[in-house]
GROMACS .gro file of N, CA, C and O in nm:
model
  496
    1MET      N    1   0.088  -0.128   0.020
    1MET     CA    2   0.002   0.031   0.011
    1MET      C    3   0.076   0.121   0.026
    1MET      O    4   0.162   0.140   0.095
    2PRO      N    5   0.088   0.194  -0.085
    2PRO     CA    6   0.176   0.297  -0.120
    2PRO      C    7   0.108   0.453  -0.036
    2PRO      O    8  -0.012   0.440  -0.002
    3GLY      N    9   0.214   0.488   0.019
    3GLY     CA   10   0.178   0.624   0.098
    3GLY      C   11   0.175   0.595   0.245
    3GLY      O   12   0.147   0.687   0.336
    4LEU      N   13   0.175   0.473   0.293
    4LEU     CA   14   0.147   0.433   0.425
    4LEU      C   15   0.297   0.413   0.522
    4LEU      O   16   0.383   0.411   0.451
    5LYS      N   17   0.269   0.495   0.613
    5LYS     CA   18   0.426   0.510   0.674
    5LYS      C   19   0.377   0.464   0.835
    5LYS      O   20   0.291   0.529   0.897
    6THR      N   21   0.468   0.406   0.910
    6THR     CA   22   0.436   0.321   1.033
    6THR      C   23   0.541   0.426   1.117
    6THR      O   24   0.682   0.415   1.077
    7THR      N   25   0.531   0.466   1.231
    7THR     CA   26   0.635   0.567   1.320
    7THR      C   27   0.598   0.503   1.434
    7THR      O   28   0.464   0.554   1.491
    8THR      N   29   0.713   0.479   1.548
    8THR     CA   30   0.690   0.459   1.683
    8THR      C   31   0.737   0.533   1.766
    8THR      O   32   0.838   0.552   1.750
    9TYR      N   33   0.635   0.610   1.855
    9TYR     CA   34   0.691   0.718   1.930
    9TYR      C   35   0.644   0.661   2.076
    9TYR      O   36   0.581   0.556   2.127
   10GLY      N   37   0.751   0.678   2.182
   10GLY     CA   38   0.740   0.634   2.325
   10GLY      C   39   0.638   0.712   2.375
   10GLY      O   40   0.589   0.798   2.355
   11THR      N   41   0.608   0.647   2.504
   11THR     CA   42   0.496   0.783   2.585
   11THR      C   43   0.584   0.912   2.644
   11THR      O   44   0.548   0.972   2.666
   12GLY      N   45   0.713   0.879   2.625
   12GLY     CA   46   0.797   1.007   2.701
   12GLY      C   47   0.875   0.951   2.831
   12GLY      O   48   0.843   0.873   2.884
   13ASN      N   49   0.992   1.060   2.833
   13ASN     CA   50   1.092   1.010   2.990
   13ASN      C   51   1.005   1.111   3.040
   13ASN      O   52   1.048   1.223   3.036
   14TYR      N   53   0.991   1.058   3.162
   14TYR     CA   54   0.942   1.109   3.281
   14TYR      C   55   1.046   1.117   3.404
   14TYR      O   56   0.998   1.203   3.501
   15GLU      N   57   1.158   1.116   3.385
   15GLU     CA   58   1.245   1.120   3.472
   15GLU      C   59   1.278   1.252   3.542
   15GLU      O   60   1.336   1.291   3.638
   16TRP      N   61   1.219   1.350   3.484
   16TRP     CA   62   1.227   1.485   3.496
   16TRP      C   63   1.135   1.545   3.626
   16TRP      O   64   1.164   1.635   3.683
   17MET      N   65   1.029   1.421   3.638
   17MET     CA   66   0.975   1.458   3.778
   17MET      C   67   0.983   1.374   3.885
   17MET      O   68   1.046   1.289   3.879
   18TYR      N   69   0.994   1.437   3.999
   18TYR     CA   70   1.066   1.377   4.121
   18TYR      C   71   0.948   1.241   4.147
   18TYR      O   72   0.960   1.152   4.207
   19ASN      N   73   0.813   1.298   4.125
   19ASN     CA   74   0.710   1.135   4.139
   19ASN      C   75   0.606   1.189   4.044
   19ASN      O   76   0.594   1.292   3.958
   20THR      N   77   0.513   1.073   4.048
   20THR     CA   78   0.383   1.093   3.924
   20THR      C   79   0.266   1.149   3.927
   20THR      O   80   0.167   1.167   3.855
   21ARG      N   81   0.268   1.208   4.045
   21ARG     CA   82   0.151   1.286   4.117
   21ARG      C   83   0.080   1.365   4.002
   21ARG      O   84  -0.060   1.385   3.982
   22GLY      N   85   0.161   1.469   3.926
   22GLY     CA   86   0.066   1.560   3.846
   22GLY      C   87   0.025   1.536   3.712
   22GLY      O   88  -0.003   1.617   3.670
   23ILE      N   89   0.085   1.393   3.692
   23ILE     CA   90   0.025   1.354   3.575
   23ILE      C   91  -0.112   1.322   3.518
   23ILE      O   92  -0.171   1.389   3.443
   24ARG      N   93  -0.154   1.270   3.647
   24ARG     CA   94  -0.306   1.265   3.646
   24ARG      C   95  -0.425   1.409   3.620
   24ARG      O   96  -0.523   1.418   3.601
   25ASP      N   97  -0.361   1.502   3.642
   25ASP     CA   98  -0.395   1.658   3.669
   25ASP      C   99  -0.364   1.722   3.550
   25ASP      O  100  -0.401   1.828   3.538
   26GLY      N  101  -0.297   1.665   3.457
   26GLY     CA  102  -0.290   1.707   3.341
   26GLY      C  103  -0.394   1.773   3.257
   26GLY      O  104  -0.526   1.703   3.241
   27VAL      N  105  -0.356   1.885   3.136
   27VAL     CA  106  -0.473   1.920   3.060
   27VAL      C  107  -0.426   1.930   2.920
   27VAL      O  108  -0.335   1.901   2.898
   28THR      N  109  -0.547   1.916   2.843
   28THR     CA  110  -0.513   1.926   2.702
   28THR      C  111  -0.523   2.065   2.633
   28THR      O  112  -0.573   2.128   2.716
   29ALA      N  113  -0.389   2.096   2.562
   29ALA     CA  114  -0.376   2.203   2.510
   29ALA      C  115  -0.357   2.224   2.366
   29ALA      O  116  -0.314   2.101   2.320
   30VAL      N  117  -0.342   2.316   2.298
   30VAL     CA  118  -0.305   2.316   2.181
   30VAL      C  119  -0.159   2.399   2.152
   30VAL      O  120  -0.165   2.483   2.173
   31LEU      N  121  -0.074   2.333   2.058
   31LEU     CA  122   0.074   2.389   2.063
   31LEU      C  123   0.089   2.410   1.895
   31LEU      O  124   0.075   2.294   1.798
   32ASP      N  125   0.138   2.492   1.864
   32ASP     CA  126   0.136   2.564   1.727
   32ASP      C  127   0.291   2.504   1.696
   32ASP      O  128   0.362   2.632   1.771
   33PRO      N  129   0.344   2.436   1.597
   33PRO     CA  130   0.505   2.435   1.637
   33PRO      C  131   0.554   2.536   1.553
   33PRO      O  132   0.696   2.585   1.574
   34ALA      N  133   0.493   2.613   1.470
   34ALA     CA  134   0.560   2.731   1.430
   34ALA      C  135   0.604   2.848   1.553
   34ALA      O  136   0.737   2.893   1.511
   35LYS      N  137   0.552   2.854   1.665
   35LYS     CA  138   0.596   2.900   1.762
   35LYS      C  139   0.714   2.862   1.864
   35LYS      O  140   0.770   2.931   1.949
   36PHE      N  141   0.761   2.769   1.804
   36PHE     CA  142   0.885   2.688   1.862
   36PHE      C  143   1.004   2.677   1.749
   36PHE      O  144   0.979   2.671   1.646
   37THR      N  145   1.132   2.635   1.836
   37THR     CA  146   1.244   2.646   1.766
   37THR      C  147   1.275   2.483   1.714
   37THR      O  148   1.282   2.434   1.813
   38GLN      N  149   1.283   2.441   1.609
   38GLN     CA  150   1.324   2.290   1.600
   38GLN      C  151   1.427   2.290   1.639
   38GLN      O  152   1.442   2.161   1.695
   39ALA      N  153   1.572   2.353   1.647
   39ALA     CA  154   1.702   2.302   1.718
   39ALA      C  155   1.647   2.261   1.832
   39ALA      O  156   1.722   2.189   1.916
   40THR      N  157   1.613   2.374   1.919
   40THR     CA  158   1.566   2.355   2.066
   40THR      C  159   1.483   2.263   2.102
   40THR      O  160   1.479   2.194   2.203
   41HIS      N  161   1.318   2.277   2.052
   41HIS     CA  162   1.232   2.222   2.087
   41HIS      C  163   1.185   2.070   2.043
   41HIS      O  164   1.142   2.011   2.096
   42PHE      N  165   1.237   2.051   1.893
   42PHE     CA  166   1.184   1.947   1.855
   42PHE      C  167   1.307   1.878   1.749
   42PHE      O  168   1.283   1.873   1.643
   43PRO      N  169   1.427   1.867   1.800
   43PRO     CA  170   1.533   1.876   1.703
   43PRO      C  171   1.508   1.697   1.625
   43PRO      O  172   1.603   1.661   1.557
   44ASP      N  173   1.434   1.624   1.711
   44ASP     CA  174   1.433   1.474   1.684
   44ASP      C  175   1.315   1.456   1.603
   44ASP      O  176   1.268   1.361   1.599
   45GLY      N  177   1.239   1.563   1.589
   45GLY     CA  178   1.123   1.547   1.520
   45GLY      C  179   0.977   1.537   1.607
   45GLY      O  180   0.871   1.532   1.571
   46TYR      N  181   1.034   1.550   1.743
   46TYR     CA  182   0.887   1.543   1.802
   46TYR      C  183   0.919   1.642   1.954
   46TYR      O  184   1.035   1.673   1.973
   47ILE      N  185   0.792   1.708   2.016
   47ILE     CA  186   0.830   1.752   2.122
   47ILE      C  187   0.861   1.662   2.214
   47ILE      O  188   0.766   1.584   2.256
   48ARG      N  189   0.935   1.707   2.297
   48ARG     CA  190   0.981   1.598   2.410
   48ARG      C  191   0.928   1.638   2.552
   48ARG      O  192   0.897   1.712   2.614
   49SER      N  193   0.899   1.540   2.611
   49SER     CA  194   0.829   1.512   2.728
   49SER      C  195   0.922   1.597   2.843
   49SER      O  196   1.044   1.590   2.871
   50GLY      N  197   0.860   1.688   2.938
   50GLY     CA  198   0.930   1.801   3.007
   50GLY      C  199   0.940   1.938   2.923
   50GLY      O  200   1.026   1.990   2.987
   51THR      N  201   0.898   1.959   2.826
   51THR     CA  202   0.949   2.072   2.740
   51THR      C  203   0.886   2.203   2.839
   51THR      O  204   0.726   2.175   2.823
   52PRO      N  205   0.913   2.275   2.904
   52PRO     CA  206   0.831   2.364   2.973
   52PRO      C  207   0.765   2.494   2.848
   52PRO      O  208   0.815   2.528   2.759
   53VAL      N  209   0.666   2.524   2.935
   53VAL     CA  210   0.572   2.584   2.823
   53VAL      C  211   0.490   2.670   2.872
   53VAL      O  212   0.461   2.660   3.034
   54ARG      N  213   0.427   2.812   2.859
   54ARG     CA  214   0.353   2.893   2.873
   54ARG      C  215   0.213   2.845   2.840
   54ARG      O  216   0.155   2.825   2.753
   55VAL      N  217   0.124   2.854   2.954
   55VAL     CA  218  -0.021   2.785   2.937
   55VAL      C  219  -0.105   2.901   2.976
   55VAL      O  220  -0.194   2.857   3.035
   56ASN      N  221  -0.099   2.999   2.957
   56ASN     CA  222  -0.212   3.103   2.991
   56ASN      C  223  -0.303   3.087   2.897
   56ASN      O  224  -0.433   3.126   2.950
   57ASP      N  225  -0.294   3.062   2.760
   57ASP     CA  226  -0.434   3.025   2.693
   57ASP      C  227  -0.405   2.870   2.644
   57ASP      O  228  -0.319   2.904   2.534
   58LEU      N  229  -0.459   2.781   2.672
   58LEU     CA  230  -0.452   2.653   2.654
   58LEU      C  231  -0.511   2.624   2.523
   58LEU      O  232  -0.471   2.495   2.455
   59THR      N  233  -0.543   2.719   2.429
   59THR     CA  234  -0.579   2.694   2.295
   59THR      C  235  -0.464   2.768   2.197
   59THR      O  236  -0.471   2.728   2.088
   60ASP      N  237  -0.360   2.788   2.263
   60ASP     CA  238  -0.229   2.870   2.184
   60ASP      C  239  -0.114   2.860   2.330
   60ASP      O  240  -0.076   2.944   2.298
   61ILE      N  241  -0.067   2.728   2.337
   61ILE     CA  242   0.047   2.767   2.449
   61ILE      C  243   0.169   2.804   2.353
   61ILE      O  244   0.180   2.761   2.234
   62THR      N  245   0.268   2.818   2.413
   62THR     CA  246   0.372   2.912   2.349
   62THR      C  247   0.536   2.820   2.445
   62THR      O  248   0.495   2.797   2.516
   63PRO      N  249   0.661   2.884   2.374
   63PRO     CA  250   0.740   2.835   2.447
   63PRO      C  251   0.752   2.928   2.588
   63PRO      O  252   0.713   3.017   2.576
   64TRP      N  253   0.803   2.842   2.682
   64TRP     CA  254   0.810   2.945   2.824
   64TRP      C  255   0.912   3.074   2.810
   64TRP      O  256   0.998   3.035   2.766
   65ALA      N  257   0.857   3.124   2.876
   65ALA     CA  258   0.933   3.296   2.895
   65ALA      C  259   0.905   3.306   3.038
   65ALA      O  260   0.765   3.336   3.067
   66ASP      N  261   0.985   3.359   3.128
   66ASP     CA  262   0.975   3.386   3.265
   66ASP      C  263   0.922   3.533   3.263
   66ASP      O  264   0.985   3.618   3.264
   67ALA      N  265   0.784   3.577   3.303
   67ALA     CA  266   0.727   3.701   3.277
   67ALA      C  267   0.652   3.732   3.394
   67ALA      O  268   0.560   3.613   3.435
   68ALA      N  269   0.606   3.796   3.462
   68ALA     CA  270   0.523   3.828   3.562
   68ALA      C  271   0.363   3.770   3.491
   68ALA      O  272   0.333   3.806   3.386
   69GLY      N  273   0.315   3.674   3.576
   69GLY     CA  274   0.155   3.661   3.525
   69GLY      C  275   0.167   3.547   3.409
   69GLY      O  276   0.080   3.461   3.411
   70ALA      N  277   0.287   3.496   3.386
   70ALA     CA  278   0.324   3.383   3.330
   70ALA      C  279   0.257   3.239   3.373
   70ALA      O  280   0.308   3.218   3.508
   71LYS      N  281   0.198   3.160   3.334
   71LYS     CA  282   0.178   3.027   3.384
   71LYS      C  283   0.250   2.914   3.327
   71LYS      O  284   0.234   2.868   3.201
   72LEU      N  285   0.301   2.846   3.420
   72LEU     CA  286   0.404   2.722   3.387
   72LEU      C  287   0.326   2.576   3.355
   72LEU      O  288   0.285   2.546   3.431
   73GLY      N  289   0.387   2.515   3.266
   73GLY     CA  290   0.361   2.353   3.251
   73GLY      C  291   0.432   2.301   3.168
   73GLY      O  292   0.542   2.416   3.141
   74PHE      N  293   0.450   2.189   3.194
   74PHE     CA  294   0.539   2.077   3.122
   74PHE      C  295   0.468   1.987   3.027
   74PHE      O  296   0.385   1.948   3.062
   75ILE      N  297   0.552   1.963   2.921
   75ILE     CA  298   0.457   1.896   2.822
   75ILE      C  299   0.472   1.738   2.865
   75ILE      O  300   0.583   1.711   2.917
   76GLY      N  301   0.363   1.654   2.887
   76GLY     CA  302   0.350   1.528   2.913
   76GLY      C  303   0.333   1.438   2.822
   76GLY      O  304   0.248   1.410   2.763
   77GLY      N  305   0.469   1.368   2.777
   77GLY     CA  306   0.438   1.267   2.664
   77GLY      C  307   0.559   1.335   2.576
   77GLY      O  308   0.576   1.444   2.542
   78ASP      N  309   0.570   1.239   2.446
   78ASP     CA  310   0.645   1.319   2.340
   78ASP      C  311   0.526   1.317   2.255
   78ASP      O  312   0.423   1.229   2.198
   79PHE      N  313   0.524   1.422   2.135
   79PHE     CA  314   0.443   1.445   2.041
   79PHE      C  315   0.513   1.485   1.926
   79PHE      O  316   0.559   1.569   1.929
   80PRO      N  317   0.505   1.404   1.823
   80PRO     CA  318   0.552   1.421   1.671
   80PRO      C  319   0.509   1.530   1.644
   80PRO      O  320   0.389   1.568   1.645
   81VAL      N  321   0.573   1.628   1.525
   81VAL     CA  322   0.550   1.724   1.481
   81VAL      C  323   0.575   1.688   1.346
   81VAL      O  324   0.662   1.649   1.300
   82ASN      N  325   0.440   1.730   1.253
   82ASN     CA  326   0.463   1.683   1.135
   82ASN      C  327   0.442   1.823   1.055
   82ASN      O  328   0.321   1.870   1.032
   83GLY      N  329   0.521   1.900   1.017
   83GLY     CA  330   0.484   2.026   0.970
   83GLY      C  331   0.446   2.134   1.029
   83GLY      O  332   0.522   2.157   1.159
   84ALA      N  333   0.357   2.198   1.000
   84ALA     CA  334   0.271   2.327   1.049
   84ALA      C  335   0.167   2.304   1.130
   84ALA      O  336   0.094   2.395   1.157
   85GLU      N  337   0.149   2.160   1.118
   85GLU     CA  338   0.012   2.096   1.199
   85GLU      C  339  -0.022   2.131   1.317
   85GLU      O  340   0.086   2.109   1.396
   86LYS      N  341  -0.103   2.196   1.359
   86LYS     CA  342  -0.139   2.199   1.532
   86LYS      C  343  -0.140   2.101   1.571
   86LYS      O  344  -0.183   1.997   1.561
   87LEU      N  345  -0.112   2.077   1.716
   87LEU     CA  346  -0.094   1.942   1.804
   87LEU      C  347  -0.175   1.979   1.903
   87LEU      O  348  -0.154   2.076   1.978
   88ASN      N  349  -0.280   1.864   1.966
   88ASN     CA  350  -0.315   1.866   2.075
   88ASN      C  351  -0.224   1.771   2.180
   88ASN      O  352  -0.174   1.671   2.123
   89VAL      N  353  -0.154   1.827   2.257
   89VAL     CA  354  -0.070   1.797   2.343
   89VAL      C  355  -0.134   1.785   2.533
   89VAL      O  356  -0.195   1.879   2.524
   90HIS      N  357  -0.094   1.675   2.577
   90HIS     CA  358  -0.088   1.689   2.723
   90HIS      C  359   0.017   1.771   2.794
   90HIS      O  360   0.124   1.779   2.765
   91VAL      N  361  -0.041   1.865   2.891
   91VAL     CA  362   0.033   1.937   2.962
   91VAL      C  363   0.024   1.929   3.101
   91VAL      O  364  -0.073   1.924   3.162
   92ILE      N  365   0.146   1.900   3.184
   92ILE     CA  366   0.136   1.910   3.332
   92ILE      C  367   0.167   2.040   3.408
   92ILE      O  368   0.252   2.100   3.344
   93THR      N  369   0.038   2.057   3.479
   93THR     CA  370   0.054   2.178   3.516
   93THR      C  371   0.091   2.198   3.678
   93THR      O  372   0.118   2.294   3.711
   94HIS      N  373   0.075   2.081   3.734
   94HIS     CA  374   0.124   2.042   3.856
   94HIS      C  375   0.203   1.938   3.914
   94HIS      O  376   0.154   1.835   3.978
   95PRO      N  377   0.308   1.939   3.867
   95PRO     CA  378   0.381   1.828   3.857
   95PRO      C  379   0.443   1.846   3.996
   95PRO      O  380   0.526   1.736   4.075
   96GLU      N  381   0.447   1.946   4.093
   96GLU     CA  382   0.516   1.939   4.233
   96GLU      C  383   0.644   1.944   4.258
   96GLU      O  384   0.684   2.033   4.290
   97THR      N  385   0.756   1.886   4.194
   97THR     CA  386   0.869   1.880   4.210
   97THR      C  387   0.950   1.870   4.073
   97THR      O  388   0.903   1.753   4.039
   98ILE      N  389   1.017   1.914   4.028
   98ILE     CA  390   1.078   1.906   3.904
   98ILE      C  391   1.219   1.889   3.895
   98ILE      O  392   1.297   1.975   3.995
   99LYS      N  393   1.275   1.824   3.864
   99LYS     CA  394   1.440   1.806   3.866
   99LYS      C  395   1.498   1.875   3.746
   99LYS      O  396   1.490   1.837   3.614
  100LEU      N  397   1.534   1.998   3.766
  100LEU     CA  398   1.589   2.076   3.659
  100LEU      C  399   1.689   2.038   3.562
  100LEU      O  400   1.708   2.049   3.450
  101ASP      N  401   1.762   1.938   3.638
  101ASP     CA  402   1.907   1.863   3.542
  101ASP      C  403   1.857   1.771   3.483
  101ASP      O  404   1.910   1.694   3.400
  102ARG      N  405   1.717   1.715   3.431
  102ARG     CA  406   1.661   1.599   3.372
  102ARG      C  407   1.583   1.646   3.280
  102ARG      O  408   1.512   1.573   3.227
  103LEU      N  409   1.548   1.779   3.274
  103LEU     CA  410   1.448   1.839   3.160
  103LEU      C  411   1.527   1.833   3.013
  103LEU      O  412   1.639   1.825   3.060
  104PRO      N  413   1.433   1.829   2.927
  104PRO     CA  414   1.490   1.805   2.764
  104PRO      C  415   1.551   1.928   2.731
  104PRO      O  416   1.652   1.941   2.615
  105VAL      N  417   1.525   2.052   2.781
  105VAL     CA  418   1.613   2.162   2.730
  105VAL      C  419   1.664   2.241   2.844
  105VAL      O  420   1.661   2.231   2.961
  106THR      N  421   1.741   2.355   2.851
  106THR     CA  422   1.823   2.384   2.915
  106THR      C  423   1.680   2.525   3.013
  106THR      O  424   1.620   2.569   2.925
  107PHE      N  425   1.659   2.500   3.133
  107PHE     CA  426   1.557   2.571   3.177
  107PHE      C  427   1.606   2.600   3.325
  107PHE      O  428   1.681   2.562   3.418
  108THR      N  429   1.560   2.749   3.334
  108THR     CA  430   1.609   2.842   3.474
  108THR      C  431   1.451   2.851   3.562
  108THR      O  432   1.395   2.891   3.469
  109ALA      N  433   1.494   2.786   3.674
  109ALA     CA  434   1.380   2.794   3.772
  109ALA      C  435   1.318   2.963   3.749
  109ALA      O  436   1.399   3.041   3.778
  110PRO      N  437   1.194   2.984   3.765
  110PRO     CA  438   1.138   3.122   3.719
  110PRO      C  439   1.163   3.223   3.853
  110PRO      O  440   1.153   3.181   3.955
  111ALA      N  441   1.220   3.352   3.819
  111ALA     CA  442   1.246   3.450   3.914
  111ALA      C  443   1.125   3.559   3.914
  111ALA      O  444   1.110   3.616   4.044
  112THR      N  445   1.075   3.569   3.793
  112THR     CA  446   0.945   3.647   3.795
  112THR      C  447   0.811   3.598   3.810
  112THR      O  448   0.727   3.643   3.859
  113ALA      N  449   0.801   3.495   3.753
  113ALA     CA  450   0.665   3.432   3.731
  113ALA      C  451   0.639   3.342   3.836
  113ALA      O  452   0.722   3.344   3.931
  114SER      N  453   0.505   3.365   3.893
  114SER     CA  454   0.477   3.288   4.031
  114SER      C  455   0.420   3.132   3.974
  114SER      O  456   0.332   3.127   3.903
  115VAL      N  457   0.505   3.070   4.044
  115VAL     CA  458   0.481   2.903   4.034
  115VAL      C  459   0.488   2.842   4.182
  115VAL      O  460   0.537   2.745   4.215
  116PRO      N  461   0.369   2.905   4.271
  116PRO     CA  462   0.412   2.860   4.409
  116PRO      C  463   0.354   2.689   4.436
  116PRO      O  464   0.411   2.620   4.535
  117HIS      N  465   0.299   2.633   4.340
  117HIS     CA  466   0.254   2.497   4.310
  117HIS      C  467   0.405   2.421   4.300
  117HIS      O  468   0.380   2.283   4.286
  118ILE      N  469   0.502   2.483   4.212
  118ILE     CA  470   0.607   2.377   4.190
  118ILE      C  471   0.749   2.399   4.246
  118ILE      O  472   0.798   2.517   4.269
  119ASN      N  473   0.797   2.290   4.287
  119ASN     CA  474   0.939   2.318   4.397
  119ASN      C  475   1.040   2.241   4.243
  119ASN      O  476   1.036   2.179   4.182
  120PHE      N  477   1.135   2.334   4.266
  120PHE     CA  478   1.276   2.307   4.183
  120PHE      C  479   1.387   2.238   4.242
  120PHE      O  480   1.419   2.322   4.341
  121VAL      N  481   1.430   2.133   4.191
  121VAL     CA  482   1.559   2.077   4.242
  121VAL      C  483   1.696   2.008   4.151
  121VAL      O  484   1.625   2.008   4.029
  122THR      N  485   1.788   2.010   4.207
  122THR     CA  486   1.881   1.967   4.107
  122THR      C  487   1.971   1.844   4.198
  122THR      O  488   1.959   1.854   4.326
  123GLY      N  489   2.030   1.735   4.119
  123GLY     CA  490   2.107   1.655   4.156
  123GLY      C  491   2.048   1.524   4.232
  123GLY      O  492   2.114   1.483   4.323
  124VAL      N  493   1.897   1.548   4.213
  124VAL     CA  494   1.828   1.423   4.260
  124VAL      C  495   1.824   1.307   4.174
  124VAL      O  496   1.812   1.323   4.084
   0.00000   0.00000   0.00000
């Protein structure tokens, strides 16, 4: 059958979470790959689990930027990017404790945005 392609993706690497309590409280959001940088956010063709995102508008999440009023979430799972097609993704907004050194991208704990529900740790 011409034109068929099978691709297998895992569920994602969740070692960036200290525990799995936040997974069940995740939400569905819309991600536009055009707003993300391929070399940074999906170098292997998929948005990786643990990618930090700004979730102020769940119909249009964007890469994380630390700013007053910004709401932080983390992509929960691996999601293949297929051109410019928008993706429905799982976003974890209450992960409780994040292992900074295990995230798939370089990330600094927010200094401006208020994230009282998240603790950040390293070396765990």
